[in-house]
C-alpha cells in the first residue's frame, strides 16, 4: 500500500514538515504567550517541538494513502491548522483561535471517517492528530477562561 510511489510519500512528508514549521514560527517564546495563565496540564514548550513533527509525519502518510479521496479536505484543514497559530500567537486572539480549532476538529473528524472508508491504516494514523487537537482545544479554552 505504501509502496505506490516512494518519492511521492517523501514529498508529502517534507511538505507537511515545512507547513508545520511555518505554523510554529510564532509560538511559545512570545512574551504575550509567556504572560498568560495556563493550565497545569500545559506541557513544556519542548513537548510541542517533539509532538508536532510526529503528527505532521502521520498526517502526511495518511494523506498519501488516501490522497485521491480527501486531498481537498486535507488542504482545508491544513489552512485552518496554520491559521490557528497565526490567530493565537501573532494576533493574540484566543477566542477566534478557539473557533478556528473547533472548525479544525470538525473537519478532521469528517476526514477521519472518509479515511477509514478508504484505509484503516490511514484512519488509525490520523487519530493521534485529532486527539492532540482536542487537547489543544482544552488548552485554548483554559486560556480564554482564565485570562
Short mmCIF file of C-alpha atoms in Angstrom, two decimals:
data_model
loop_
_atom_site.label_atom_id
_atom_site.label_comp_id
_atom_site.label_asym_id
_atom_site.label_seq_id
_atom_site.Cartn_x
_atom_site.Cartn_y
_atom_site.Cartn_z
CA UNK A 1 0.00 0.00 0.00
CA UNK A 2 2.73 2.49 0.93
CA UNK A 3 4.87 1.40 -2.00
CA UNK A 4 2.71 3.24 -4.59
CA UNK A 5 5.39 5.86 -5.12
CA UNK A 6 8.13 6.32 -2.56
CA UNK A 7 9.09 9.72 -3.99
CA UNK A 8 5.52 10.96 -3.56
CA UNK A 9 5.33 9.90 0.09
CA UNK A 10 8.68 11.64 0.69
CA UNK A 11 7.25 14.82 -0.87
CA UNK A 12 4.12 14.56 1.32
CA UNK A 13 6.23 14.23 4.48
CA UNK A 14 8.57 17.10 3.56
CA UNK A 15 5.65 19.40 2.67
CA UNK A 16 3.87 18.55 5.91
CA UNK A 17 7.01 19.30 7.94
CA UNK A 18 7.54 22.60 6.11
CA UNK A 19 3.93 23.63 6.77
CA UNK A 20 4.34 22.59 10.38
CA UNK A 21 7.45 24.70 10.66
CA UNK A 22 5.67 27.71 9.17
CA UNK A 23 2.76 27.39 11.56
CA UNK A 24 5.04 27.15 14.58
CA UNK A 25 7.15 30.20 13.75
CA UNK A 26 5.25 32.48 16.18
CA UNK A 27 4.90 30.25 19.17
CA UNK A 28 5.95 29.68 22.75
CA UNK A 29 8.75 32.25 23.11
CA UNK A 30 6.28 35.09 22.52
CA UNK A 31 6.22 37.37 25.62
CA UNK A 32 2.42 37.63 25.33
CA UNK A 33 2.07 33.84 25.49
CA UNK A 34 4.54 33.58 28.36
CA UNK A 35 2.46 36.06 30.38
CA UNK A 36 -0.78 34.05 30.09
CA UNK A 37 -2.26 31.88 32.83
CA UNK A 38 -2.01 28.33 31.52
CA UNK A 39 -3.46 25.02 32.60
CA UNK A 40 -1.43 22.78 34.87
CA UNK A 41 -1.72 20.26 32.03
CA UNK A 42 0.04 22.62 29.63
CA UNK A 43 3.14 20.71 28.52
CA UNK A 44 6.57 22.36 28.47
CA UNK A 45 7.48 24.02 25.17
CA UNK A 46 9.85 21.29 24.04
CA UNK A 47 6.98 18.75 24.01
CA UNK A 48 5.32 20.67 21.18
CA UNK A 49 8.58 20.52 19.25
CA UNK A 50 8.53 16.73 19.56
CA UNK A 51 4.81 16.06 19.10
CA UNK A 52 4.02 18.29 16.12
CA UNK A 53 6.64 16.84 13.71
CA UNK A 54 5.45 13.32 14.58
CA UNK A 55 1.83 14.34 13.98
CA UNK A 56 2.71 16.01 10.68
CA UNK A 57 4.51 12.86 9.51
CA UNK A 58 1.50 10.69 10.46
CA UNK A 59 -0.84 13.15 8.71
CA UNK A 60 1.34 13.09 5.60
CA UNK A 61 1.31 9.29 5.45
CA UNK A 62 -2.47 9.23 5.95
CA UNK A 63 -2.92 11.88 3.26
CA UNK A 64 -0.66 9.94 0.92
CA UNK A 65 -2.65 6.72 1.39
CA UNK A 66 -5.99 8.46 0.79
CA UNK A 67 -4.78 11.27 -1.47
CA UNK A 68 -7.26 10.89 -4.33
CA UNK A 69 -10.27 10.92 -2.00
CA UNK A 70 -9.56 13.52 0.70
CA UNK A 71 -6.96 15.94 -0.66
CA UNK A 72 -9.28 18.99 -0.82
CA UNK A 73 -10.45 18.42 2.74
CA UNK A 74 -6.89 17.78 3.82
CA UNK A 75 -5.69 21.08 2.36
CA UNK A 76 -8.56 22.95 4.02
CA UNK A 77 -7.67 21.51 7.42
CA UNK A 78 -4.02 22.48 6.88
CA UNK A 79 -5.20 26.02 6.22
CA UNK A 80 -7.17 26.08 9.49
CA UNK A 81 -4.25 24.48 11.33
CA UNK A 82 -1.80 27.11 10.11
CA UNK A 83 -4.32 29.89 10.71
CA UNK A 84 -4.75 28.85 14.34
CA UNK A 85 -1.09 29.56 15.13
CA UNK A 86 -1.22 32.96 13.49
CA UNK A 87 -4.56 33.90 15.08
CA UNK A 88 -3.42 32.81 18.53
CA UNK A 89 0.27 33.75 18.66
CA UNK A 90 0.60 36.63 16.19
CA UNK A 91 -2.77 38.37 16.53
CA UNK A 92 -3.27 37.37 20.20
CA UNK A 93 -6.91 36.40 19.64
CA UNK A 94 -7.53 33.23 21.68
CA UNK A 95 -11.33 33.37 21.27
CA UNK A 96 -11.10 33.48 17.47
CA UNK A 97 -8.41 30.79 17.65
CA UNK A 98 -10.82 28.65 19.68
CA UNK A 99 -13.46 28.96 16.95
CA UNK A 100 -10.78 28.02 14.41
CA UNK A 101 -9.75 24.92 16.35
CA UNK A 102 -13.38 23.79 16.70
CA UNK A 103 -13.80 24.06 12.92
CA UNK A 104 -10.49 22.23 12.55
CA UNK A 105 -11.68 19.38 14.79
CA UNK A 106 -14.98 19.05 12.89
CA UNK A 107 -13.22 18.96 9.51
CA UNK A 108 -10.72 16.41 10.79
CA UNK A 109 -13.35 14.11 12.26
CA UNK A 110 -15.03 14.13 8.85
CA UNK A 111 -11.67 13.41 7.20
CA UNK A 112 -11.11 10.57 9.68
CA UNK A 113 -14.38 8.89 8.69
CA UNK A 114 -13.52 9.27 4.99
CA UNK A 115 -10.05 7.83 5.64
CA UNK A 116 -11.46 4.80 7.44
CA UNK A 117 -13.71 4.19 4.43
CA UNK A 118 -10.59 4.07 2.26
CA UNK A 119 -7.93 2.59 4.54
CA UNK A 120 -7.94 1.52 8.17
CA UNK A 121 -4.22 2.24 8.36
CA UNK A 122 -4.74 5.83 7.22
CA UNK A 123 -7.53 6.26 9.77
CA UNK A 124 -5.51 4.87 12.65
CA UNK A 125 -2.50 7.03 11.75
CA UNK A 126 -4.78 10.10 11.79
CA UNK A 127 -6.31 9.52 15.24
CA UNK A 128 -3.35 10.93 17.26
CA UNK A 129 -3.71 14.23 15.40
CA UNK A 130 -7.38 14.54 16.35
CA UNK A 131 -6.64 13.61 19.96
CA UNK A 132 -3.93 16.28 20.07
CA UNK A 133 -6.32 18.84 18.53
CA UNK A 134 -8.84 18.07 21.28
CA UNK A 135 -6.12 18.55 23.90
CA UNK A 136 -5.04 21.79 22.22
CA UNK A 137 -8.65 23.00 22.30
CA UNK A 138 -8.72 22.33 26.06
CA UNK A 139 -5.55 24.41 26.48
CA UNK A 140 -7.09 27.15 24.33
CA UNK A 141 -10.33 27.10 26.38
CA UNK A 142 -8.32 27.42 29.59
CA UNK A 143 -6.53 30.49 28.26
CA UNK A 144 -9.81 32.07 27.15
CA UNK A 145 -11.43 31.47 30.54
CA UNK A 146 -8.55 32.44 32.82
CA UNK A 147 -7.01 35.41 31.06
#
